[in-house]
PDB file of C-alpha atoms in Angstrom:
ATOM      1  CA  MET A   1      -0.003  -0.005   0.002  1.00 92.00           C
ATOM      2  CA  ARG A   2       1.137   3.517  -0.726  1.00 95.00           C
ATOM      3  CA  LEU A   3      -0.216   6.316   1.504  1.00 96.00           C
ATOM      4  CA  ILE A   4      -0.238   9.882   0.136  1.00 95.00           C
ATOM      5  CA  THR A   5      -1.081  12.661   2.620  1.00 91.00           C
ATOM      6  CA  GLY A   6      -1.419  16.407   2.164  1.00 86.00           C
ATOM      7  CA  SER A   7      -3.931  19.157   1.486  1.00 84.00           C
ATOM      8  CA  GLN A   8      -6.877  18.642  -0.857  1.00 84.00           C
ATOM      9  CA  LYS A   9      -5.115  20.711  -3.554  1.00 86.00           C
ATOM     10  CA  LYS A  10      -1.878  18.735  -3.273  1.00 89.00           C
ATOM     11  CA  LEU A  11      -3.716  15.413  -3.365  1.00 92.00           C
ATOM     12  CA  GLN A  12      -5.748  16.186  -6.482  1.00 91.00           C
ATOM     13  CA  ASN A  13      -2.675  17.433  -8.357  1.00 91.00           C
ATOM     14  CA  HIS A  14      -0.699  14.339  -7.360  1.00 94.00           C
ATOM     15  CA  LEU A  15      -3.560  12.098  -8.478  1.00 94.00           C
ATOM     16  CA  LEU A  16      -3.735  13.856 -11.842  1.00 91.00           C
ATOM     17  CA  ASP A  17       0.023  13.423 -12.418  1.00 92.00           C
ATOM     18  CA  PHE A  18      -0.128   9.815 -11.240  1.00 93.00           C
ATOM     19  CA  ILE A  19      -2.866   8.973 -13.753  1.00 92.00           C
ATOM     20  CA  LYS A  20      -1.096  10.792 -16.609  1.00 89.00           C
ATOM     21  CA  ASN A  21       2.219   9.031 -15.918  1.00 91.00           C
ATOM     22  CA  ASN A  22       0.991   5.536 -15.095  1.00 92.00           C
ATOM     23  CA  LYS A  23      -2.232   4.819 -17.004  1.00 90.00           C
ATOM     24  CA  LYS A  24      -0.718   3.249 -20.099  1.00 87.00           C
ATOM     25  CA  THR A  25      -3.836   3.089 -22.308  1.00 89.00           C
ATOM     26  CA  PRO A  26      -7.257   4.745 -22.093  1.00 86.00           C
ATOM     27  CA  PHE A  27      -8.931   1.365 -21.599  1.00 88.00           C
ATOM     28  CA  GLU A  28      -6.671   0.169 -18.778  1.00 93.00           C
ATOM     29  CA  ARG A  29      -9.019  -0.466 -15.849  1.00 95.00           C
ATOM     30  CA  TRP A  30      -8.560   1.680 -12.738  1.00 96.00           C
ATOM     31  CA  LEU A  31     -10.803   1.944  -9.683  1.00 97.00           C
ATOM     32  CA  ILE A  32     -11.239   5.093  -7.564  1.00 97.00           C
ATOM     33  CA  VAL A  33     -13.226   4.766  -4.303  1.00 97.00           C
ATOM     34  CA  LEU A  34     -14.531   7.992  -2.779  1.00 96.00           C
ATOM     35  CA  PRO A  35     -16.470   9.044   0.360  1.00 93.00           C
ATOM     36  CA  SER A  36     -19.249  11.000  -1.382  1.00 91.00           C
ATOM     37  CA  LYS A  37     -21.121  11.554  -4.631  1.00 91.00           C
ATOM     38  CA  HIS A  38     -20.285  15.251  -4.451  1.00 92.00           C
ATOM     39  CA  LEU A  39     -16.543  14.542  -4.429  1.00 92.00           C
ATOM     40  CA  GLU A  40     -16.987  12.025  -7.252  1.00 93.00           C
ATOM     41  CA  GLU A  41     -18.633  14.637  -9.495  1.00 93.00           C
ATOM     42  CA  TYR A  42     -15.981  17.231  -8.626  1.00 91.00           C
ATOM     43  CA  LEU A  43     -13.100  14.819  -9.320  1.00 91.00           C
ATOM     44  CA  LYS A  44     -14.597  13.722 -12.629  1.00 91.00           C
ATOM     45  CA  ARG A  45     -14.834  17.335 -13.798  1.00 89.00           C
ATOM     46  CA  PHE A  46     -11.283  18.039 -12.615  1.00 88.00           C
ATOM     47  CA  LEU A  47      -9.804  15.004 -14.368  1.00 87.00           C
ATOM     48  CA  CYS A  48     -11.744  15.646 -17.597  1.00 87.00           C
ATOM     49  CA  GLN A  49     -10.532  19.233 -17.765  1.00 81.00           C
ATOM     50  CA  ASP A  50      -6.878  18.445 -17.126  1.00 69.00           C
ATOM     51  CA  SER A  51      -6.313  14.928 -18.432  1.00 65.00           C
ATOM     52  CA  GLY A  52      -8.785  14.836 -21.287  1.00 63.00           C
ATOM     53  CA  GLY A  53     -11.046  12.056 -20.071  1.00 71.00           C
ATOM     54  CA  ILE A  54     -11.865   9.340 -17.544  1.00 84.00           C
ATOM     55  CA  ILE A  55     -12.241   6.373 -19.888  1.00 88.00           C
ATOM     56  CA  GLY A  56     -11.405   3.135 -18.113  1.00 91.00           C
ATOM     57  CA  ILE A  57     -11.799   4.615 -14.605  1.00 94.00           C
ATOM     58  CA  THR A  58     -14.583   3.255 -12.373  1.00 96.00           C
ATOM     59  CA  PHE A  59     -15.781   5.489  -9.525  1.00 97.00           C
ATOM     60  CA  LEU A  60     -17.468   3.893  -6.495  1.00 97.00           C
ATOM     61  CA  SER A  61     -18.532   4.685  -2.933  1.00 95.00           C
ATOM     62  CA  MET A  62     -17.706   2.233  -0.135  1.00 95.00           C
ATOM     63  CA  THR A  63     -21.221   0.788  -0.379  1.00 91.00           C
ATOM     64  CA  GLY A  64     -20.855   0.498  -4.156  1.00 95.00           C
ATOM     65  CA  LEU A  65     -17.527  -1.283  -3.647  1.00 97.00           C
ATOM     66  CA  ALA A  66     -19.134  -3.776  -1.271  1.00 95.00           C
ATOM     67  CA  SER A  67     -21.931  -4.370  -3.768  1.00 94.00           C
ATOM     68  CA  GLU A  68     -19.548  -5.085  -6.684  1.00 96.00           C
ATOM     69  CA  ILE A  69     -17.443  -7.431  -4.533  1.00 96.00           C
ATOM     70  CA  ASN A  70     -20.575  -9.338  -3.493  1.00 95.00           C
ATOM     71  CA  ASN A  71     -21.907  -9.479  -7.071  1.00 93.00           C
ATOM     72  CA  ASN A  72     -18.647 -11.163  -8.107  1.00 93.00           C
ATOM     73  CA  ALA A  73     -18.473 -13.585  -5.190  1.00 90.00           C
ATOM     74  CA  LYS A  74     -18.665 -17.283  -6.022  1.00 87.00           C
ATOM     75  CA  VAL A  75     -21.884 -17.471  -4.005  1.00 88.00           C
ATOM     76  CA  PRO A  76     -23.519 -13.990  -3.923  1.00 86.00           C
ATOM     77  CA  PRO A  77     -25.231 -12.944  -0.679  1.00 89.00           C
ATOM     78  CA  LYS A  78     -28.913 -12.260  -0.155  1.00 87.00           C
ATOM     79  CA  PRO A  79     -29.951  -8.831  -1.533  1.00 84.00           C
ATOM     80  CA  LEU A  80     -29.435  -5.825   0.711  1.00 81.00           C
ATOM     81  CA  LEU A  81     -32.660  -5.002   2.568  1.00 74.00           C
ATOM     82  CA  GLU A  82     -31.987  -1.264   2.461  1.00 67.00           C
ATOM     83  CA  ASP A  83     -32.361  -1.328  -1.331  1.00 60.00           C
ATOM     84  CA  SER A  84     -35.941  -2.510  -0.887  1.00 65.00           C
ATOM     85  CA  PRO A  85     -38.963  -0.150  -0.536  1.00 74.00           C
ATOM     86  CA  LEU A  86     -40.142  -2.602   2.104  1.00 73.00           C
ATOM     87  CA  LEU A  87     -37.804  -1.141   4.731  1.00 75.00           C
ATOM     88  CA  ASP A  88     -38.976   2.417   4.032  1.00 79.00           C
ATOM     89  CA  PHE A  89     -42.582   1.270   4.358  1.00 82.00           C
ATOM     90  CA  LYS A  90     -41.901  -0.545   7.631  1.00 83.00           C
ATOM     91  CA  LEU A  91     -40.066   2.432   9.130  1.00 86.00           C
ATOM     92  CA  LYS A  92     -42.848   4.809   8.085  1.00 86.00           C
ATOM     93  CA  GLU A  93     -45.332   2.554   9.889  1.00 88.00           C
ATOM     94  CA  MET A  94     -43.171   2.557  13.042  1.00 90.00           C
ATOM     95  CA  LEU A  95     -42.762   6.314  13.485  1.00 90.00           C
ATOM     96  CA  PRO A  96     -46.280   7.154  14.783  1.00 90.00           C
ATOM     97  CA  LYS A  97     -46.097   4.177  17.136  1.00 90.00           C
ATOM     98  CA  PHE A  98     -43.210   5.860  18.956  1.00 90.00           C
ATOM     99  CA  ASP A  99     -44.739   9.357  18.783  1.00 90.00           C
ATOM    100  CA  TYR A 100     -42.692  10.620  15.833  1.00 88.00           C
ATOM    101  CA  ILE A 101     -44.073  12.606  12.908  1.00 83.00           C
ATOM    102  CA  CYS A 102     -44.477  10.457   9.832  1.00 78.00           C
ATOM    103  CA  ASP A 103     -43.647  12.390   6.690  1.00 73.00           C
ATOM    104  CA  ARG A 104     -41.562  12.022   3.558  1.00 70.00           C
ATOM    105  CA  SER A 105     -38.357  13.487   5.022  1.00 72.00           C
ATOM    106  CA  PHE A 106     -38.369  11.850   8.459  1.00 77.00           C
ATOM    107  CA  SER A 107     -38.278   8.257   7.290  1.00 81.00           C
ATOM    108  CA  PRO A 108     -35.050   8.555   5.202  1.00 81.00           C
ATOM    109  CA  ALA A 109     -33.443  10.637   7.970  1.00 83.00           C
ATOM    110  CA  PHE A 110     -34.092   7.924  10.553  1.00 86.00           C
ATOM    111  CA  LYS A 111     -33.014   5.177   8.183  1.00 84.00           C
ATOM    112  CA  ASN A 112     -29.702   6.875   7.389  1.00 82.00           C
ATOM    113  CA  SER A 113     -29.024   7.645  11.052  1.00 86.00           C
ATOM    114  CA  PHE A 114     -29.771   4.083  12.131  1.00 88.00           C
ATOM    115  CA  ARG A 115     -27.622   2.721   9.318  1.00 82.00           C
ATOM    116  CA  ASP A 116     -24.714   4.870  10.538  1.00 82.00           C
ATOM    117  CA  LEU A 117     -25.210   3.608  14.094  1.00 87.00           C
ATOM    118  CA  ILE A 118     -25.250  -0.009  12.917  1.00 84.00           C
ATOM    119  CA  ASN A 119     -22.248   0.665  10.712  1.00 78.00           C
ATOM    120  CA  ALA A 120     -20.357   2.031  13.718  1.00 79.00           C
ATOM    121  CA  GLN A 121     -21.468  -1.038  15.728  1.00 80.00           C
ATOM    122  CA  VAL A 122     -23.422   1.063  18.225  1.00 86.00           C
ATOM    123  CA  THR A 123     -26.066  -1.169  19.840  1.00 89.00           C
ATOM    124  CA  PRO A 124     -29.341  -0.023  21.453  1.00 91.00           C
ATOM    125  CA  GLU A 125     -27.806  -0.972  24.805  1.00 92.00           C
ATOM    126  CA  VAL A 126     -24.977   1.529  24.224  1.00 89.00           C
ATOM    127  CA  LEU A 127     -27.489   4.303  23.493  1.00 89.00           C
ATOM    128  CA  GLU A 128     -29.537   3.307  26.532  1.00 89.00           C
ATOM    129  CA  SER A 129     -26.518   3.541  28.841  1.00 89.00           C
ATOM    130  CA  LEU A 130     -25.603   6.889  27.325  1.00 86.00           C
ATOM    131  CA  SER A 131     -29.058   8.243  28.108  1.00 86.00           C
ATOM    132  CA  GLU A 132     -28.460   7.367  31.760  1.00 86.00           C
ATOM    133  CA  GLU A 133     -24.947   8.803  32.075  1.00 78.00           C
ATOM    134  CA  SER A 134     -24.227  11.142  34.964  1.00 72.00           C
ATOM    135  CA  GLU A 135     -21.006  12.837  33.807  1.00 76.00           C
ATOM    136  CA  GLY A 136     -22.684  15.825  32.204  1.00 78.00           C
ATOM    137  CA  LEU A 137     -22.072  14.695  28.609  1.00 78.00           C
ATOM    138  CA  LEU A 138     -25.725  15.273  27.703  1.00 83.00           C
ATOM    139  CA  THR A 139     -28.375  17.725  28.810  1.00 87.00           C
ATOM    140  CA  ASP A 140     -31.588  16.397  30.364  1.00 88.00           C
ATOM    141  CA  GLU A 141     -33.410  17.248  27.154  1.00 89.00           C
ATOM    142  CA  GLN A 142     -30.925  15.241  25.086  1.00 88.00           C
ATOM    143  CA  LYS A 143     -31.207  12.285  27.467  1.00 89.00           C
ATOM    144  CA  GLN A 144     -34.991  12.253  27.110  1.00 90.00           C
ATOM    145  CA  ALA A 145     -34.718  12.415  23.317  1.00 89.00           C
ATOM    146  CA  LEU A 146     -32.268   9.504  23.363  1.00 90.00           C
ATOM    147  CA  LYS A 147     -34.501   7.403  25.640  1.00 92.00           C
ATOM    148  CA  LYS A 148     -37.368   7.979  23.228  1.00 92.00           C
ATOM    149  CA  LEU A 149     -35.182   6.934  20.267  1.00 92.00           C
ATOM    150  CA  VAL A 150     -33.887   3.625  21.690  1.00 93.00           C
ATOM    151  CA  PRO A 151     -37.141   1.576  21.350  1.00 94.00           C
ATOM    152  CA  LEU A 152     -37.514   2.721  17.723  1.00 93.00           C
ATOM    153  CA  TYR A 153     -33.891   1.759  17.017  1.00 93.00           C
ATOM    154  CA  LYS A 154     -34.469  -1.697  18.556  1.00 93.00           C
ATOM    155  CA  GLU A 155     -37.541  -2.313  16.431  1.00 92.00           C
ATOM    156  CA  PHE A 156     -35.743  -1.075  13.320  1.00 89.00           C
ATOM    157  CA  ILE A 157     -33.010  -3.677  13.914  1.00 88.00           C
ATOM    158  CA  GLU A 158     -35.604  -6.420  14.444  1.00 87.00           C
ATOM    159  CA  CYS A 159     -37.548  -5.528  11.293  1.00 82.00           C
ATOM    160  CA  GLN A 160     -34.386  -5.991   9.230  1.00 77.00           C
ATOM    161  CA  LYS A 161     -34.220  -9.656  10.169  1.00 77.00           C
ATOM    162  CA  THR A 162     -35.929 -10.836   7.005  1.00 75.00           C
ATOM    163  CA  GLU A 163     -35.316 -14.341   5.747  1.00 75.00           C
ATOM    164  CA  ASN A 164     -34.481 -13.419   2.151  1.00 82.00           C
ATOM    165  CA  LYS A 165     -32.586 -10.153   2.756  1.00 82.00           C
ATOM    166  CA  SER A 166     -29.202  -9.124   4.174  1.00 85.00           C
ATOM    167  CA  THR A 167     -28.868  -6.387   6.768  1.00 82.00           C
ATOM    168  CA  TYR A 168     -26.364  -3.622   6.085  1.00 83.00           C
ATOM    169  CA  GLN A 169     -23.891  -5.173   8.525  1.00 86.00           C
ATOM    170  CA  GLU A 170     -24.296  -8.674   7.092  1.00 89.00           C
ATOM    171  CA  TYR A 171     -23.837  -7.327   3.574  1.00 91.00           C
ATOM    172  CA  PHE A 172     -20.557  -5.595   4.410  1.00 92.00           C
ATOM    173  CA  ASN A 173     -19.207  -8.526   6.401  1.00 93.00           C
ATOM    174  CA  PHE A 174     -19.925 -10.782   3.420  1.00 95.00           C
ATOM    175  CA  ALA A 175     -17.989  -8.391   1.156  1.00 96.00           C
ATOM    176  CA  ILE A 176     -15.047  -8.341   3.578  1.00 96.00           C
ATOM    177  CA  SER A 177     -14.934 -12.126   3.575  1.00 95.00           C
ATOM    178  CA  ASN A 178     -14.879 -12.172  -0.264  1.00 95.00           C
ATOM    179  CA  VAL A 179     -12.129  -9.625  -0.959  1.00 96.00           C
ATOM    180  CA  GLU A 180      -9.387 -12.167  -1.586  1.00 94.00           C
ATOM    181  CA  ASN A 181      -9.242 -13.531  -5.142  1.00 90.00           C
ATOM    182  CA  ASN A 182     -12.267 -11.493  -6.149  1.00 94.00           C
ATOM    183  CA  ASN A 183     -12.733 -11.252  -9.942  1.00 94.00           C
ATOM    184  CA  PHE A 184     -13.961  -7.662  -9.765  1.00 96.00           C
ATOM    185  CA  LEU A 185     -11.021  -6.340  -7.733  1.00 97.00           C
ATOM    186  CA  SER A 186      -8.504  -8.420  -9.666  1.00 96.00           C
ATOM    187  CA  SER A 187      -9.616  -6.820 -12.947  1.00 96.00           C
ATOM    188  CA  PHE A 188      -8.123  -3.410 -11.996  1.00 96.00           C
ATOM    189  CA  LYS A 189      -4.546  -2.373 -12.692  1.00 95.00           C
ATOM    190  CA  GLN A 190      -4.761   0.205  -9.894  1.00 96.00           C
ATOM    191  CA  ILE A 191      -7.116   0.680  -6.930  1.00 97.00           C
ATOM    192  CA  ILE A 192      -7.227   4.152  -5.359  1.00 97.00           C
ATOM    193  CA  PHE A 193      -8.988   5.367  -2.200  1.00 97.00           C
ATOM    194  CA  TYR A 194      -9.260   9.127  -2.542  1.00 96.00           C
ATOM    195  CA  GLY A 195     -10.329  11.988  -0.241  1.00 91.00           C
ATOM    196  CA  PHE A 196     -11.122  10.079   2.948  1.00 90.00           C
ATOM    197  CA  TYR A 197     -10.336  11.475   6.392  1.00 84.00           C
ATOM    198  CA  ASP A 198     -12.199   8.866   8.436  1.00 85.00           C
ATOM    199  CA  PHE A 199     -14.143   5.587   8.108  1.00 88.00           C
ATOM    200  CA  THR A 200     -16.909   3.897  10.027  1.00 85.00           C
ATOM    201  CA  ASN A 201     -16.021   0.502  11.483  1.00 86.00           C
ATOM    202  CA  LEU A 202     -17.428  -1.603   8.641  1.00 89.00           C
ATOM    203  CA  HIS A 203     -16.000   0.681   5.974  1.00 93.00           C
ATOM    204  CA  TYR A 204     -12.587   0.613   7.622  1.00 93.00           C
ATOM    205  CA  ASP A 205     -12.544  -3.191   7.804  1.00 94.00           C
ATOM    206  CA  LEU A 206     -13.339  -3.400   4.085  1.00 96.00           C
ATOM    207  CA  PHE A 207     -10.783  -0.716   3.206  1.00 96.00           C
ATOM    208  CA  LYS A 208      -8.079  -2.463   5.237  1.00 95.00           C
ATOM    209  CA  LYS A 209      -8.809  -5.856   3.677  1.00 96.00           C
ATOM    210  CA  VAL A 210      -8.614  -4.457   0.130  1.00 97.00           C
ATOM    211  CA  CYS A 211      -5.349  -2.614   0.874  1.00 95.00           C
ATOM    212  CA  SER A 212      -3.739  -5.750   2.279  1.00 92.00           C
ATOM    213  CA  ASN A 213      -4.635  -7.881  -0.757  1.00 94.00           C
ATOM    214  CA  TYR A 214      -4.319  -5.559  -3.762  1.00 94.00           C
ATOM    215  CA  ASN A 215      -2.181  -2.798  -5.254  1.00 86.00           C
ATOM    216  CA  ALA A 216      -3.836   0.120  -3.433  1.00 95.00           C
ATOM    217  CA  GLN A 217      -2.921   3.803  -3.271  1.00 96.00           C
ATOM    218  CA  VAL A 218      -4.568   5.874  -0.547  1.00 96.00           C
ATOM    219  CA  TYR A 219      -4.995   9.670  -0.675  1.00 96.00           C
ATOM    220  CA  PHE A 220      -5.718  10.824   2.869  1.00 92.00           C
ATOM    221  CA  ILE A 221      -6.335  14.483   3.780  1.00 85.00           C
ATOM    222  CA  TYR A 222      -3.763  15.362   6.449  1.00 84.00           C
ATOM    223  CA  GLU A 223      -1.676  18.528   6.754  1.00 80.00           C
ATOM    224  CA  LEU A 224       1.359  19.529   8.847  1.00 73.00           C
ATOM    225  CA  ASP A 225       2.645  23.054   9.373  1.00 68.00           C
ATOM    226  CA  LYS A 226       6.014  24.211   8.005  1.00 68.00           C
ATOM    227  CA  ASN A 227       7.743  22.856  11.134  1.00 68.00           C
ATOM    228  CA  GLY A 228       6.232  19.416  10.656  1.00 67.00           C
ATOM    229  CA  GLN A 229       3.819  19.885  13.576  1.00 70.00           C
ATOM    230  CA  LYS A 230       0.141  18.905  13.758  1.00 71.00           C
ATOM    231  CA  VAL A 231      -2.470  21.438  12.687  1.00 67.00           C
ATOM    232  CA  GLN A 232      -5.096  22.173  15.331  1.00 62.00           C
ATOM    233  CA  ALA A 233      -7.828  22.557  12.716  1.00 60.00           C
ATOM    234  CA  LEU A 234      -7.344  18.832  11.947  1.00 69.00           C
ATOM    235  CA  GLU A 235      -7.278  17.702  15.559  1.00 72.00           C
ATOM    236  CA  PHE A 236     -10.348  15.524  15.001  1.00 73.00           C
ATOM    237  CA  ILE A 237      -8.397  13.475  12.438  1.00 81.00           C
ATOM    238  CA  ASN A 238      -5.212  12.896  14.453  1.00 82.00           C
ATOM    239  CA  ASN A 239      -6.222   9.892  16.556  1.00 83.00           C
ATOM    240  CA  PHE A 240      -7.768   8.003  13.651  1.00 87.00           C
ATOM    241  CA  TYR A 241      -4.849   8.855  11.375  1.00 88.00           C
ATOM    242  CA  GLU A 242      -2.169   7.821  13.895  1.00 89.00           C
ATOM    243  CA  ASP A 243      -3.948   4.712  15.207  1.00 90.00           C
ATOM    244  CA  SER A 244      -5.615   3.309  12.094  1.00 91.00           C
ATOM    245  CA  ILE A 245      -4.086   4.729   8.895  1.00 92.00           C
ATOM    246  CA  LEU A 246      -0.389   5.320   9.508  1.00 91.00           C
ATOM    247  CA  PRO A 247       0.274   1.815  10.949  1.00 92.00           C
ATOM    248  CA  LEU A 248      -0.828   0.300   7.620  1.00 91.00           C
ATOM    249  CA  THR A 249       2.406   1.635   6.086  1.00 91.00           C
ATOM    250  CA  ASN A 250       4.544  -0.405   8.497  1.00 88.00           C
ATOM    251  CA  THR A 251       4.143  -3.569   6.439  1.00 84.00           C
ATOM    252  CA  GLN A 252       6.530  -4.769   3.762  1.00 82.00           C
ATOM    253  CA  ASN A 253       6.257  -3.058   0.365  1.00 83.00           C
ATOM    254  CA  SER A 254       4.311  -0.150   1.883  1.00 89.00           C
ATOM    255  CA  GLU A 255       5.343   3.502   1.849  1.00 92.00           C
ATOM    256  CA  HIS A 256       4.155   6.919   3.002  1.00 93.00           C
ATOM    257  CA  ILE A 257       4.596  10.124   0.997  1.00 92.00           C
ATOM    258  CA  HIS A 258       3.652  13.447   2.574  1.00 89.00           C
ATOM    259  CA  LEU A 259       3.062  16.391   0.211  1.00 89.00           C
ATOM    260  CA  GLN A 260       3.930  19.537   2.147  1.00 79.00           C
ATOM    261  CA  GLU A 261       2.035  22.706   1.242  1.00 68.00           C
ATOM    262  CA  ASP A 262       4.180  25.876   1.124  1.00 62.00           C
ATOM    263  CA  ILE A 263       1.240  28.141   1.917  1.00 56.00           C
ATOM    264  CA  SER A 264      -1.921  26.495   3.249  1.00 56.00           C
ATOM    265  CA  PRO A 265      -5.112  28.528   3.744  1.00 55.00           C
ATOM    266  CA  LEU A 266      -6.309  25.957   6.265  1.00 55.00           C
ATOM    267  CA  ILE A 267      -3.146  26.197   8.356  1.00 53.00           C
ATOM    268  CA  GLU A 268      -3.136  29.997   8.314  1.00 54.00           C
ATOM    269  CA  ALA A 269      -6.828  30.173   9.220  1.00 54.00           C
ATOM    270  CA  SER A 270      -6.444  27.645  12.040  1.00 53.00           C
ATOM    271  CA  GLN A 271      -3.646  29.672  13.564  1.00 53.00           C
ATOM    272  CA  ASN A 272      -6.076  32.570  13.931  1.00 51.00           C
ATOM    273  CA  ILE A 273      -9.088  30.534  15.046  1.00 50.00           C
ATOM    274  CA  PHE A 274      -7.417  28.163  17.473  1.00 49.00           C
ATOM    275  CA  ASN A 275      -4.877  30.696  18.771  1.00 50.00           C
ATOM    276  CA  PRO A 276      -7.159  33.770  18.985  1.00 46.00           C
ATOM    277  CA  THR A 277      -5.368  37.064  18.322  1.00 46.00           C
ATOM    278  CA  GLN A 278      -6.341  40.570  17.306  1.00 44.00           C
ATOM    279  CA  ILE A 279      -5.933  40.550  13.517  1.00 44.00           C
ATOM    280  CA  LYS A 280      -7.048  42.791  10.694  1.00 44.00           C
ATOM    281  CA  VAL A 281      -8.928  41.928   7.550  1.00 44.00           C
ATOM    282  CA  GLU A 282      -9.550  44.907   5.258  1.00 48.00           C
ATOM    283  CA  ASN A 283      -9.258  47.372   8.141  1.00 48.00           C
ATOM    284  CA  ALA A 284     -11.753  45.424  10.237  1.00 46.00           C
ATOM    285  CA  PRO A 285     -10.199  44.099  13.461  1.00 47.00           C
ATOM    286  CA  ILE A 286     -11.368  40.580  14.259  1.00 44.00           C
ATOM    287  CA  LYS A 287     -11.454  39.160  17.762  1.00 45.00           C
ATOM    288  CA  ILE A 288     -12.446  35.619  18.552  1.00 42.00           C
ATOM    289  CA  GLN A 289     -14.210  35.581  21.904  1.00 44.00           C
ATOM    290  CA  SER A 290     -15.175  31.949  22.388  1.00 40.00           C
ATOM    291  CA  ILE A 291     -14.521  28.594  20.804  1.00 40.00           C
ATOM    292  CA  SER A 292     -16.471  26.338  23.177  1.00 39.00           C
ATOM    293  CA  GLY A 293     -19.080  24.915  20.819  1.00 40.00           C
ATOM    294  CA  LEU A 294     -20.313  28.373  19.841  1.00 41.00           C
ATOM    295  CA  LEU A 295     -17.707  30.367  17.964  1.00 42.00           C
ATOM    296  CA  ILE A 296     -18.180  34.122  18.325  1.00 40.00           C
ATOM    297  CA  ILE A 297     -16.275  36.451  16.030  1.00 41.00           C
ATOM    298  CA  LYS A 298     -16.559  40.202  16.474  1.00 41.00           C
ATOM    299  CA  LEU A 299     -15.786  42.596  13.675  1.00 41.00           C
ATOM    300  CA  THR A 300     -15.346  46.201  14.772  1.00 40.00           C
ATOM    301  CA  TYR A 301     -15.102  48.634  11.925  1.00 38.00           C
ATOM    302  CA  SER A 302     -12.912  51.713  12.198  1.00 40.00           C
ATOM    303  CA  LYS A 303     -15.793  54.010  11.205  1.00 40.00           C
ATOM    304  CA  LYS A 304     -17.211  53.767  14.754  1.00 41.00           C
ATOM    305  CA  LEU A 305     -20.153  51.691  13.631  1.00 39.00           C
ATOM    306  CA  TYR A 306     -21.759  49.156  15.926  1.00 39.00           C
ATOM    307  CA  PRO A 307     -19.734  45.936  16.311  1.00 42.00           C
ATOM    308  CA  ILE A 308     -20.916  43.078  14.128  1.00 41.00           C
ATOM    309  CA  THR A 309     -21.042  39.710  15.831  1.00 41.00           C
ATOM    310  CA  ILE A 310     -20.921  36.557  13.747  1.00 40.00           C
ATOM    311  CA  ARG A 311     -21.997  33.373  15.497  1.00 41.00           C
ATOM    312  CA  PHE A 312     -21.888  29.883  14.117  1.00 41.00           C
ATOM    313  CA  ARG A 313     -21.905  26.433  15.591  1.00 40.00           C
ATOM    314  CA  TYR A 314     -19.303  23.886  14.709  1.00 40.00           C
ATOM    315  CA  LYS A 315     -19.321  20.155  15.264  1.00 38.00           C
ATOM    316  CA  ILE A 316     -16.604  18.438  17.265  1.00 37.00           C
ATOM    317  CA  LEU A 317     -15.971  14.906  15.991  1.00 34.00           C
TER     318      LEU A 317
END
């Protein structure tokens, strides 16, 4: 496995050069696995503009990768239940039973959230214990909302146990067990994982299995400052990167290439946000007053106008 780390700009330029220099013919089969449809569309446009085309390149999400592996298994698994309208119908029937509004948007939102919980191997018992914690992690309102959610989550898990369908977890575990000597994966000259900065448990297990059995190149978003130190803006990535990604390069025939950015907007911005100072942007002094869940930035213009306060919430992963 080859691990390439750096900023988004550095990674996409390296990928472009790598394809230009190593894809021998337009019809040589390459696979690029990405975390989102949005990134897939962006990368396709970028590669078409600069390399002239994407013939021979297959783009897949992690779920799409699992599906193709399973379709090419010697004995394919049962179809994935989540692809069936039956699950949507069942969930829509459940919502009023647990005092939730049943409309077109709520059902997919619950389904996606429950899928993520299952994917991360979070059981109803874990959520139940969290709703009873006494360390101040949750407000009383959040605890009540979680207690209300647990019975619905339990029933959702039970309703997936259909004789002729695979649950999301079963489907991924089947794919993981069929990575070796898989006709689909073996048909590619190069397999690339691009643009990831984290994985859920099931996705990581599949990613790791593919990397250990095939010629894989991984583009992982991770920046260091000019002194080689960690960037505080990427603090949420550090543990996962150091514990789960970097160790994969310790095996034989693996390597790690870091693409250092000379001037990184992210690094410069993080120095101001995470080390608050009085700075100026177009003659408007900016002072960061709080970064504890609610970030408050005050802009005071020199024309003695009223201060403008910008507030926005950010999510800590």
